[in-house]
mmCIF file of C-alpha atoms in Angstrom:
data_model
loop_
_atom_site.group_PDB
_atom_site.id
_atom_site.type_symbol
_atom_site.label_atom_id
_atom_site.label_comp_id
_atom_site.label_asym_id
_atom_site.label_seq_id
_atom_site.Cartn_x
_atom_site.Cartn_y
_atom_site.Cartn_z
ATOM 1 C CA MET A 20 135.346 217.060 117.495
ATOM 2 C CA LYS A 21 136.372 217.375 121.105
ATOM 3 C CA ILE A 22 139.615 215.494 120.488
ATOM 4 C CA ARG A 23 140.355 217.678 117.484
ATOM 5 C CA SER A 24 139.625 220.794 119.544
ATOM 6 C CA VAL A 25 141.976 219.691 122.299
ATOM 7 C CA LEU A 26 144.711 218.862 119.802
ATOM 8 C CA SER A 27 144.229 222.165 117.991
ATOM 9 C CA ALA A 28 144.424 224.046 121.284
ATOM 10 C CA ALA A 29 147.591 222.161 122.255
ATOM 11 C CA VAL A 30 149.229 222.858 118.909
ATOM 12 C CA LEU A 31 148.254 226.507 119.141
ATOM 13 C CA ALA A 32 149.676 226.745 122.660
ATOM 14 C CA VAL A 33 152.987 225.172 121.607
ATOM 15 C CA ALA A 34 153.194 227.397 118.556
ATOM 16 C CA THR A 35 152.429 230.490 120.630
ATOM 17 C CA THR A 36 155.038 229.548 123.224
ATOM 18 C CA PHE A 37 157.648 228.858 120.531
ATOM 19 C CA ALA A 38 156.874 232.149 118.795
ATOM 20 C CA ALA A 39 157.154 234.032 122.087
ATOM 21 C CA THR A 40 160.454 232.314 122.853
ATOM 22 C CA GLN A 41 161.781 233.152 119.418
ATOM 23 C CA ALA A 42 160.650 236.757 119.735
ATOM 24 C CA PHE A 43 162.328 237.032 123.131
ATOM 25 C CA ALA A 44 165.490 235.472 121.754
ATOM 26 C CA GLN A 45 165.556 238.044 118.982
ATOM 27 C CA GLU A 46 164.823 241.014 121.244
ATOM 28 C CA THR A 47 167.569 243.633 121.003
ATOM 29 C CA PHE A 48 168.947 245.728 123.847
ATOM 30 C CA THR A 49 170.729 249.055 123.435
ATOM 31 C CA LEU A 50 172.696 250.189 126.490
ATOM 32 C CA ARG A 51 174.180 253.638 127.004
ATOM 33 C CA LEU A 52 177.691 253.881 128.473
ATOM 34 C CA ALA A 53 179.280 257.054 129.887
ATOM 35 C CA GLU A 54 183.068 257.154 130.009
ATOM 36 C CA THR A 55 185.380 259.507 131.883
ATOM 37 C CA TRP A 56 187.630 259.892 128.852
ATOM 38 C CA GLY A 57 187.317 262.225 125.888
ATOM 39 C CA PRO A 58 186.407 261.017 122.392
ATOM 40 C CA ASN A 59 188.929 258.674 120.747
ATOM 41 C CA PHE A 60 191.125 258.725 123.854
ATOM 42 C CA PRO A 61 193.772 256.050 123.188
ATOM 43 C CA ILE A 62 194.071 252.838 125.201
ATOM 44 C CA PHE A 63 191.448 253.785 127.844
ATOM 45 C CA GLY A 64 188.831 254.634 125.232
ATOM 46 C CA ASP A 65 189.884 251.654 123.130
ATOM 47 C CA ALA A 66 188.911 249.330 125.989
ATOM 48 C CA SER A 67 185.298 250.509 126.068
ATOM 49 C CA LYS A 68 185.019 250.446 122.259
ATOM 50 C CA ASN A 69 186.506 246.946 122.052
ATOM 51 C CA MET A 70 184.099 245.723 124.703
ATOM 52 C CA ALA A 71 181.098 247.167 122.851
ATOM 53 C CA GLU A 72 182.203 245.686 119.521
ATOM 54 C CA MET A 73 182.721 242.225 121.011
ATOM 55 C CA ALA A 74 179.353 242.280 122.756
ATOM 56 C CA GLU A 75 177.540 243.208 119.547
ATOM 57 C CA LYS A 76 179.332 240.573 117.457
ATOM 58 C CA MET A 77 178.924 237.748 119.956
ATOM 59 C CA SER A 78 175.231 238.559 120.407
ATOM 60 C CA ASP A 79 174.644 238.778 116.645
ATOM 61 C CA GLY A 80 173.479 242.352 117.091
ATOM 62 C CA ARG A 81 171.093 241.678 119.991
ATOM 63 C CA LEU A 82 173.255 243.674 122.451
ATOM 64 C CA ARG A 83 174.432 247.103 121.390
ATOM 65 C CA ILE A 84 176.293 249.600 123.527
ATOM 66 C CA ARG A 85 176.331 253.291 122.684
ATOM 67 C CA ILE A 86 179.282 255.170 124.179
ATOM 68 C CA ASP A 87 179.109 258.799 125.282
ATOM 69 C CA SER A 88 182.508 260.353 125.981
ATOM 70 C CA ALA A 89 183.133 263.158 128.470
ATOM 71 C CA ASN A 90 182.599 265.840 125.820
ATOM 72 C CA LYS A 91 179.040 264.555 125.387
ATOM 73 C CA HIS A 92 177.833 264.118 128.957
ATOM 74 C CA LYS A 93 180.089 266.904 130.378
ATOM 75 C CA ALA A 94 180.720 265.077 133.659
ATOM 76 C CA PRO A 95 183.976 263.066 133.574
ATOM 77 C CA PHE A 96 183.814 262.494 137.324
ATOM 78 C CA GLY A 97 180.035 262.072 137.372
ATOM 79 C CA VAL A 98 179.965 258.562 135.908
ATOM 80 C CA PHE A 99 179.279 256.873 139.254
ATOM 81 C CA ASP A 100 176.228 259.051 139.948
ATOM 82 C CA MET A 101 174.854 258.828 136.409
ATOM 83 C CA VAL A 102 174.994 255.039 136.287
ATOM 84 C CA LYS A 103 173.674 254.719 139.836
ATOM 85 C CA ALA A 104 170.680 256.908 138.968
ATOM 86 C CA GLY A 105 169.991 255.044 135.739
ATOM 87 C CA GLN A 106 170.781 257.991 133.462
ATOM 88 C CA TYR A 107 173.275 255.618 131.883
ATOM 89 C CA ASP A 108 173.224 251.833 131.885
ATOM 90 C CA MET A 109 176.995 251.481 132.077
ATOM 91 C CA GLY A 110 180.143 253.453 132.805
ATOM 92 C CA HIS A 111 183.859 253.180 132.136
ATOM 93 C CA SER A 112 186.109 254.967 134.599
ATOM 94 C CA ALA A 113 188.372 254.263 137.593
ATOM 95 C CA SER A 114 187.083 253.091 140.946
ATOM 96 C CA TYR A 115 189.286 255.368 143.055
ATOM 97 C CA TYR A 116 187.617 258.451 141.594
ATOM 98 C CA TRP A 117 184.659 257.736 143.893
ATOM 99 C CA LYS A 118 186.596 257.668 147.173
ATOM 100 C CA GLY A 119 184.937 260.929 148.249
ATOM 101 C CA LYS A 120 181.499 259.290 147.918
ATOM 102 C CA VAL A 121 182.295 255.723 148.910
ATOM 103 C CA PRO A 122 185.816 255.503 150.414
ATOM 104 C CA ASN A 123 186.099 251.727 150.005
ATOM 105 C CA THR A 124 185.928 252.001 146.215
ATOM 106 C CA LEU A 125 189.553 253.143 146.053
ATOM 107 C CA PHE A 126 190.883 249.698 146.936
ATOM 108 C CA PHE A 127 189.844 248.259 143.573
ATOM 109 C CA THR A 128 191.982 250.401 141.275
ATOM 110 C CA SER A 129 195.489 250.002 142.663
ATOM 111 C CA MET A 130 197.169 250.389 146.020
ATOM 112 C CA PRO A 131 200.622 251.882 146.738
ATOM 113 C CA PHE A 132 203.299 249.234 147.279
ATOM 114 C CA GLY A 133 200.674 246.647 146.303
ATOM 115 C CA MET A 134 200.069 243.923 143.758
ATOM 116 C CA THR A 135 201.285 243.848 140.170
ATOM 117 C CA ALA A 136 198.729 243.438 137.370
ATOM 118 C CA LEU A 137 199.142 239.659 137.245
ATOM 119 C CA GLU A 138 198.851 239.336 141.013
ATOM 120 C CA GLN A 139 195.864 241.670 141.155
ATOM 121 C CA TYR A 140 193.947 239.896 138.383
ATOM 122 C CA ALA A 141 194.546 236.625 140.224
ATOM 123 C CA TRP A 142 193.096 238.240 143.373
ATOM 124 C CA PHE A 143 190.047 239.514 141.476
ATOM 125 C CA TYR A 144 189.177 236.280 139.705
ATOM 126 C CA HIS A 145 190.556 233.576 141.997
ATOM 127 C CA GLY A 146 190.746 235.326 145.349
ATOM 128 C CA ASP A 147 188.165 237.478 147.123
ATOM 129 C CA GLY A 148 188.449 240.532 144.875
ATOM 130 C CA MET A 149 185.239 240.295 142.849
ATOM 131 C CA GLU A 150 183.096 239.381 145.871
ATOM 132 C CA LEU A 151 184.499 242.203 147.995
ATOM 133 C CA MET A 152 184.110 244.714 145.162
ATOM 134 C CA GLN A 153 180.468 243.749 144.710
ATOM 135 C CA GLU A 154 179.910 244.087 148.444
ATOM 136 C CA VAL A 155 181.060 247.707 148.171
ATOM 137 C CA TYR A 156 178.953 248.549 145.104
ATOM 138 C CA GLU A 157 175.793 246.532 145.920
ATOM 139 C CA PRO A 158 174.180 249.227 148.132
ATOM 140 C CA HIS A 159 174.430 251.701 145.258
ATOM 141 C CA ASN A 160 172.476 249.696 142.682
ATOM 142 C CA LEU A 161 175.740 249.057 140.842
ATOM 143 C CA MET A 162 177.862 246.174 139.666
ATOM 144 C CA SER A 163 181.575 246.705 139.040
ATOM 145 C CA PHE A 164 183.891 244.684 136.797
ATOM 146 C CA PRO A 165 187.602 245.037 135.968
ATOM 147 C CA GLY A 166 187.814 247.397 133.000
ATOM 148 C CA GLY A 167 191.404 247.318 131.765
ATOM 149 C CA ASN A 168 194.839 247.559 133.340
ATOM 150 C CA THR A 169 197.694 249.961 132.615
ATOM 151 C CA GLY A 170 200.321 247.883 134.386
ATOM 152 C CA ILE A 171 202.801 249.738 136.603
ATOM 153 C CA GLN A 172 202.306 253.479 136.255
ATOM 154 C CA MET A 173 205.096 256.016 136.303
ATOM 155 C CA GLY A 174 205.535 258.159 139.410
ATOM 156 C CA GLY A 175 204.892 261.473 137.694
ATOM 157 C CA TRP A 176 206.405 264.548 136.058
ATOM 158 C CA PHE A 177 208.118 267.115 138.292
ATOM 159 C CA ARG A 178 209.501 270.540 137.469
ATOM 160 C CA LYS A 179 212.147 270.182 140.181
ATOM 161 C CA GLU A 180 214.189 267.176 141.249
ATOM 162 C CA ILE A 181 213.082 265.459 144.456
ATOM 163 C CA ASN A 182 216.129 264.822 146.637
ATOM 164 C CA SER A 183 214.503 264.595 150.060
ATOM 165 C CA VAL A 184 211.190 264.639 151.906
ATOM 166 C CA ASP A 185 211.668 268.382 152.385
ATOM 167 C CA ASP A 186 211.309 268.854 148.622
ATOM 168 C CA LEU A 187 207.761 267.485 148.854
ATOM 169 C CA GLN A 188 206.549 270.062 151.352
ATOM 170 C CA GLY A 189 203.760 272.198 149.866
ATOM 171 C CA LEU A 190 204.158 270.634 146.415
ATOM 172 C CA LYS A 191 200.895 270.849 144.436
ATOM 173 C CA MET A 192 200.402 267.618 142.533
ATOM 174 C CA ARG A 193 197.679 265.918 140.564
ATOM 175 C CA ILE A 194 197.536 262.428 142.008
ATOM 176 C CA PRO A 195 194.315 260.521 142.836
ATOM 177 C CA GLY A 196 193.427 257.554 145.005
ATOM 178 C CA PHE A 197 195.157 256.286 148.116
ATOM 179 C CA ALA A 198 198.481 257.540 146.779
ATOM 180 C CA GLY A 199 197.132 261.076 147.037
ATOM 181 C CA GLU A 200 196.393 260.466 150.691
ATOM 182 C CA VAL A 201 199.884 259.060 151.235
ATOM 183 C CA PHE A 202 201.447 262.078 149.570
ATOM 184 C CA ALA A 203 199.275 264.392 151.677
ATOM 185 C CA GLU A 204 200.560 262.631 154.785
ATOM 186 C CA VAL A 205 204.164 263.522 153.848
ATOM 187 C CA GLY A 206 203.487 267.168 152.970
ATOM 188 C CA VAL A 207 202.233 267.231 149.371
ATOM 189 C CA SER A 208 199.043 269.063 148.421
ATOM 190 C CA PRO A 209 197.271 266.514 146.158
ATOM 191 C CA THR A 210 194.412 267.269 143.806
ATOM 192 C CA ASN A 211 192.441 265.415 141.174
ATOM 193 C CA ILE A 212 191.939 267.020 137.766
ATOM 194 C CA ALA A 213 190.076 265.671 134.747
ATOM 195 C CA PRO A 214 192.387 264.200 132.059
ATOM 196 C CA GLY A 215 191.590 266.891 129.508
ATOM 197 C CA GLU A 216 192.735 269.655 131.861
ATOM 198 C CA LEU A 217 196.069 268.222 133.035
ATOM 199 C CA TYR A 218 198.415 269.871 130.526
ATOM 200 C CA THR A 219 196.930 273.325 131.075
ATOM 201 C CA ALA A 220 197.083 272.938 134.855
ATOM 202 C CA LEU A 221 200.793 272.069 134.723
ATOM 203 C CA GLU A 222 201.590 274.732 132.140
ATOM 204 C CA ARG A 223 199.855 277.488 134.136
ATOM 205 C CA ASN A 224 201.465 276.429 137.450
ATOM 206 C CA THR A 225 198.129 275.453 138.944
ATOM 207 C CA ILE A 226 200.049 272.333 139.910
ATOM 208 C CA ASP A 227 203.797 271.716 140.296
ATOM 209 C CA ALA A 228 203.749 268.048 139.308
ATOM 210 C CA VAL A 229 201.434 265.619 137.598
ATOM 211 C CA GLU A 230 200.967 261.873 137.690
ATOM 212 C CA TRP A 231 199.012 260.419 134.813
ATOM 213 C CA VAL A 232 199.783 256.945 133.424
ATOM 214 C CA GLY A 233 202.953 256.042 131.531
ATOM 215 C CA PRO A 234 204.980 256.996 128.449
ATOM 216 C CA ALA A 235 202.342 256.149 125.837
ATOM 217 C CA LEU A 236 199.685 258.458 127.264
ATOM 218 C CA ASP A 237 201.951 260.965 129.026
ATOM 219 C CA LEU A 238 203.880 261.919 125.898
ATOM 220 C CA ARG A 239 200.635 262.436 124.002
ATOM 221 C CA LEU A 240 199.591 265.044 126.552
ATOM 222 C CA GLY A 241 202.927 266.836 126.222
ATOM 223 C CA PHE A 242 204.125 266.879 129.840
ATOM 224 C CA GLN A 243 207.721 266.487 128.595
ATOM 225 C CA GLN A 244 207.486 270.022 127.194
ATOM 226 C CA ILE A 245 206.984 271.469 130.680
ATOM 227 C CA ALA A 246 208.658 269.173 133.222
ATOM 228 C CA ASP A 247 212.101 267.542 132.911
ATOM 229 C CA TYR A 248 212.005 265.005 135.755
ATOM 230 C CA TYR A 249 210.104 261.773 135.142
ATOM 231 C CA TYR A 250 209.917 259.476 138.173
ATOM 232 C CA THR A 251 209.443 255.724 138.261
ATOM 233 C CA GLY A 252 206.371 254.307 139.964
ATOM 234 C CA TRP A 253 205.464 253.062 143.423
ATOM 235 C CA HIS A 254 201.899 254.233 143.889
ATOM 236 C CA GLU A 255 199.920 252.326 141.226
ATOM 237 C CA PRO A 256 201.611 249.025 140.401
ATOM 238 C CA ALA A 257 198.485 247.655 138.690
ATOM 239 C CA THR A 258 196.004 250.369 137.817
ATOM 240 C CA GLU A 259 192.676 248.758 136.978
ATOM 241 C CA LEU A 260 189.917 250.746 135.301
ATOM 242 C CA GLN A 261 186.350 249.623 135.828
ATOM 243 C CA PHE A 262 183.144 248.905 133.973
ATOM 244 C CA LEU A 263 180.132 249.961 136.002
ATOM 245 C CA VAL A 264 176.736 248.418 135.259
ATOM 246 C CA ASN A 265 173.407 249.561 136.651
ATOM 247 C CA LYS A 266 172.041 246.529 138.519
ATOM 248 C CA LYS A 267 168.488 246.952 137.221
ATOM 249 C CA THR A 268 169.797 247.108 133.668
ATOM 250 C CA TRP A 269 171.782 243.914 134.253
ATOM 251 C CA GLU A 270 168.740 242.103 135.609
ATOM 252 C CA LYS A 271 166.677 243.007 132.519
ATOM 253 C CA LEU A 272 169.146 241.264 130.221
ATOM 254 C CA PRO A 273 168.561 237.587 129.301
ATOM 255 C CA ALA A 274 171.078 235.189 130.840
ATOM 256 C CA ASP A 275 172.958 234.675 127.574
ATOM 257 C CA LEU A 276 173.422 238.413 127.054
ATOM 258 C CA GLN A 277 174.590 238.816 130.648
ATOM 259 C CA GLU A 278 177.272 236.223 129.954
ATOM 260 C CA ILE A 279 178.227 237.841 126.641
ATOM 261 C CA LEU A 280 178.574 241.197 128.378
ATOM 262 C CA ARG A 281 180.628 239.641 131.183
ATOM 263 C CA ILE A 282 183.011 237.952 128.730
ATOM 264 C CA SER A 283 183.299 241.097 126.597
ATOM 265 C CA MET A 284 184.300 243.181 129.623
ATOM 266 C CA ARG A 285 186.811 240.603 130.830
ATOM 267 C CA THR A 286 188.400 240.192 127.392
ATOM 268 C CA ALA A 287 188.587 243.939 126.770
ATOM 269 C CA SER A 288 190.300 244.340 130.146
ATOM 270 C CA TYR A 289 193.010 241.850 129.278
ATOM 271 C CA ASP A 290 193.431 243.396 125.823
ATOM 272 C CA MET A 291 194.001 246.789 127.415
ATOM 273 C CA LEU A 292 196.813 245.438 129.592
ATOM 274 C CA VAL A 293 198.538 243.981 126.525
ATOM 275 C CA GLN A 294 197.994 247.166 124.533
ATOM 276 C CA SER A 295 199.381 249.253 127.405
ATOM 277 C CA GLN A 296 202.577 247.196 127.464
ATOM 278 C CA HIS A 297 202.981 247.502 123.692
ATOM 279 C CA GLU A 298 202.322 251.240 123.474
ATOM 280 C CA ASN A 299 204.445 252.073 126.534
ATOM 281 C CA ALA A 300 207.369 250.111 125.109
ATOM 282 C CA LYS A 301 207.148 252.051 121.835
ATOM 283 C CA ALA A 302 206.881 255.410 123.589
ATOM 284 C CA TRP A 303 209.702 254.585 126.011
ATOM 285 C CA ALA A 304 212.020 253.833 123.098
ATOM 286 C CA SER A 305 211.434 257.335 121.735
ATOM 287 C CA ILE A 306 212.080 259.297 124.925
ATOM 288 C CA LYS A 307 215.893 259.474 124.902
ATOM 289 C CA GLU A 308 216.109 260.214 121.208
ATOM 290 C CA GLU A 309 213.258 262.675 120.816
ATOM 291 C CA HIS A 310 213.151 264.219 124.306
ATOM 292 C CA PRO A 311 216.742 264.526 125.594
ATOM 293 C CA ASN A 312 215.620 266.957 128.281
ATOM 294 C CA VAL A 313 213.745 264.229 130.136
ATOM 295 C CA GLN A 314 215.634 262.734 133.076
ATOM 296 C CA ILE A 315 214.407 259.392 134.398
ATOM 297 C CA LYS A 316 214.570 259.408 138.189
ATOM 298 C CA GLN A 317 213.748 257.217 141.139
ATOM 299 C CA PHE A 318 212.662 258.683 144.458
ATOM 300 C CA PRO A 319 215.436 258.565 147.085
ATOM 301 C CA GLU A 320 215.319 255.752 149.637
ATOM 302 C CA GLU A 321 214.448 258.256 152.378
ATOM 303 C CA VAL A 322 211.363 259.369 150.442
ATOM 304 C CA PHE A 323 210.286 255.796 149.690
ATOM 305 C CA GLN A 324 210.662 254.812 153.341
ATOM 306 C CA THR A 325 208.676 257.816 154.529
ATOM 307 C CA MET A 326 205.895 257.121 152.038
ATOM 308 C CA LYS A 327 205.777 253.429 152.982
ATOM 309 C CA GLU A 328 205.411 254.325 156.659
ATOM 310 C CA ALA A 329 202.635 256.794 155.804
ATOM 311 C CA ASN A 330 200.921 254.166 153.653
ATOM 312 C CA ASP A 331 200.986 251.572 156.442
ATOM 313 C CA LYS A 332 199.633 254.108 158.941
ATOM 314 C CA LEU A 333 196.743 255.109 156.685
ATOM 315 C CA LEU A 334 195.844 251.484 155.968
ATOM 316 C CA GLU A 335 195.717 250.748 159.691
ATOM 317 C CA GLU A 336 193.466 253.758 160.233
ATOM 318 C CA ALA A 337 191.155 252.769 157.379
ATOM 319 C CA ALA A 338 190.854 249.223 158.693
ATOM 320 C CA ALA A 339 190.265 250.378 162.255
ATOM 321 C CA GLY A 340 187.389 252.651 161.276
ATOM 322 C CA ASP A 341 185.455 250.432 158.863
ATOM 323 C CA GLU A 342 184.701 246.717 159.087
ATOM 324 C CA LEU A 343 184.432 246.263 155.303
ATOM 325 C CA ALA A 344 187.656 248.212 154.726
ATOM 326 C CA ALA A 345 189.358 245.895 157.226
ATOM 327 C CA LYS A 346 188.155 242.848 155.249
ATOM 328 C CA ILE A 347 189.461 244.289 151.985
ATOM 329 C CA VAL A 348 192.830 245.338 153.412
ATOM 330 C CA GLU A 349 193.325 241.945 155.059
ATOM 331 C CA SER A 350 192.384 240.110 151.867
ATOM 332 C CA GLN A 351 194.748 242.181 149.735
ATOM 333 C CA GLN A 352 197.652 241.925 152.128
ATOM 334 C CA GLU A 353 197.281 238.168 152.582
ATOM 335 C CA TYR A 354 196.999 237.588 148.847
ATOM 336 C CA LEU A 355 199.962 239.869 148.143
ATOM 337 C CA GLU A 356 202.125 237.970 150.605
ATOM 338 C CA LYS A 357 201.224 234.609 149.110
ATOM 339 C CA SER A 358 201.443 235.697 145.474
ATOM 340 C CA ARG A 359 204.611 237.774 145.869
ATOM 341 C CA ALA A 360 206.467 234.802 147.338
ATOM 342 C CA TYR A 361 206.037 233.070 143.988
ATOM 343 C CA THR A 362 206.645 236.249 141.958
ATOM 344 C CA ASP A 363 210.002 236.537 143.725
ATOM 345 C CA ILE A 364 211.213 233.126 142.581
ATOM 346 C CA SER A 365 209.700 233.415 139.106
ATOM 347 C CA GLU A 366 209.468 236.830 137.438
ATOM 348 C CA ARG A 367 211.816 238.710 139.778
ATOM 349 C CA ALA A 368 214.391 235.897 139.659
ATOM 350 C CA TYR A 369 214.200 235.785 135.860
ATOM 351 C CA LEU A 370 214.628 239.554 135.471
ATOM 352 C CA ASN A 371 217.502 239.620 137.962
ATOM 353 C CA THR A 372 219.179 236.782 136.121
ATOM 354 C CA MET A 373 218.740 238.499 132.760
ATOM 355 C CA GLY A 374 220.257 241.651 134.248
ATOM 356 C CA ASP A 375 223.419 239.701 135.005
ATOM 357 C CA VAL A 376 223.664 238.209 131.536
ATOM 358 C CA GLU A 377 225.630 240.192 128.970
#
């Protein structure tokens, strides 16, 4: 009887453990994500939806992500605070929107005169980028992951042509991030405005110029109806959005769901870069035919040189005043130098060669 009792107890223990393991494996998690964008916002909003769909499919329904757009939570620039506080488990936005709260966050979106998308992704995943980004977000109970890239952004829509640095003096322009600080250094009055308010601000002369993304998203907002001068980019050569995750939420997820979420975010980010290229190419093809008023311009060399000098000055000041900022700036500059040397003999050489071929 004793042997039977021991065996019965052992079998019961194994069965209980197996049942508990199975129950845990089948446990479902529903996360809430707040995004800066409005409902059904193209490209940006597609990235968060694609991520959520992939996570649910790969987890066989165990991981579900419910997305609240800006019209729901009413705080497009409050995503950082809401995810930090645990009101939302995740967020989808842009890191440089938080520079007023945590200045070092701005380095992880895009930097003027900096890396292209390919170079920047290499820095994130094979250089120091991910580790440095986590070092910035760790004290705020947050984890940050690349959330989709626009590629090189256009330099903005202007009502008047920019022929010299003097034309920038007192200009009111929507432009976020470090580029806004560079523009401020050369006389512009920069401001940040939520995406849904940009057209009205330009139409009502609240601002004189607006920088948003590129042809695909700019034409949808109708800037070409108000401003004739469309400038090529310099300020955001690889604009990376971000997925924010509350650290406590992350730690509650089983290891397999953490990995599924990580892969879903990374894949959705790459997909957004490809989609951006495709949609911008389509929109660009329509500009000359459908919007003959639009004049494609490049800032004069004098303006570029002045902005580059301002950019270098501000980077030196940021590095001098903050040890972590100095680490990030050094890492980015060293990686840019190494990566650009190869870009010059590969992509740049190819494009230059193709330009010479009839």
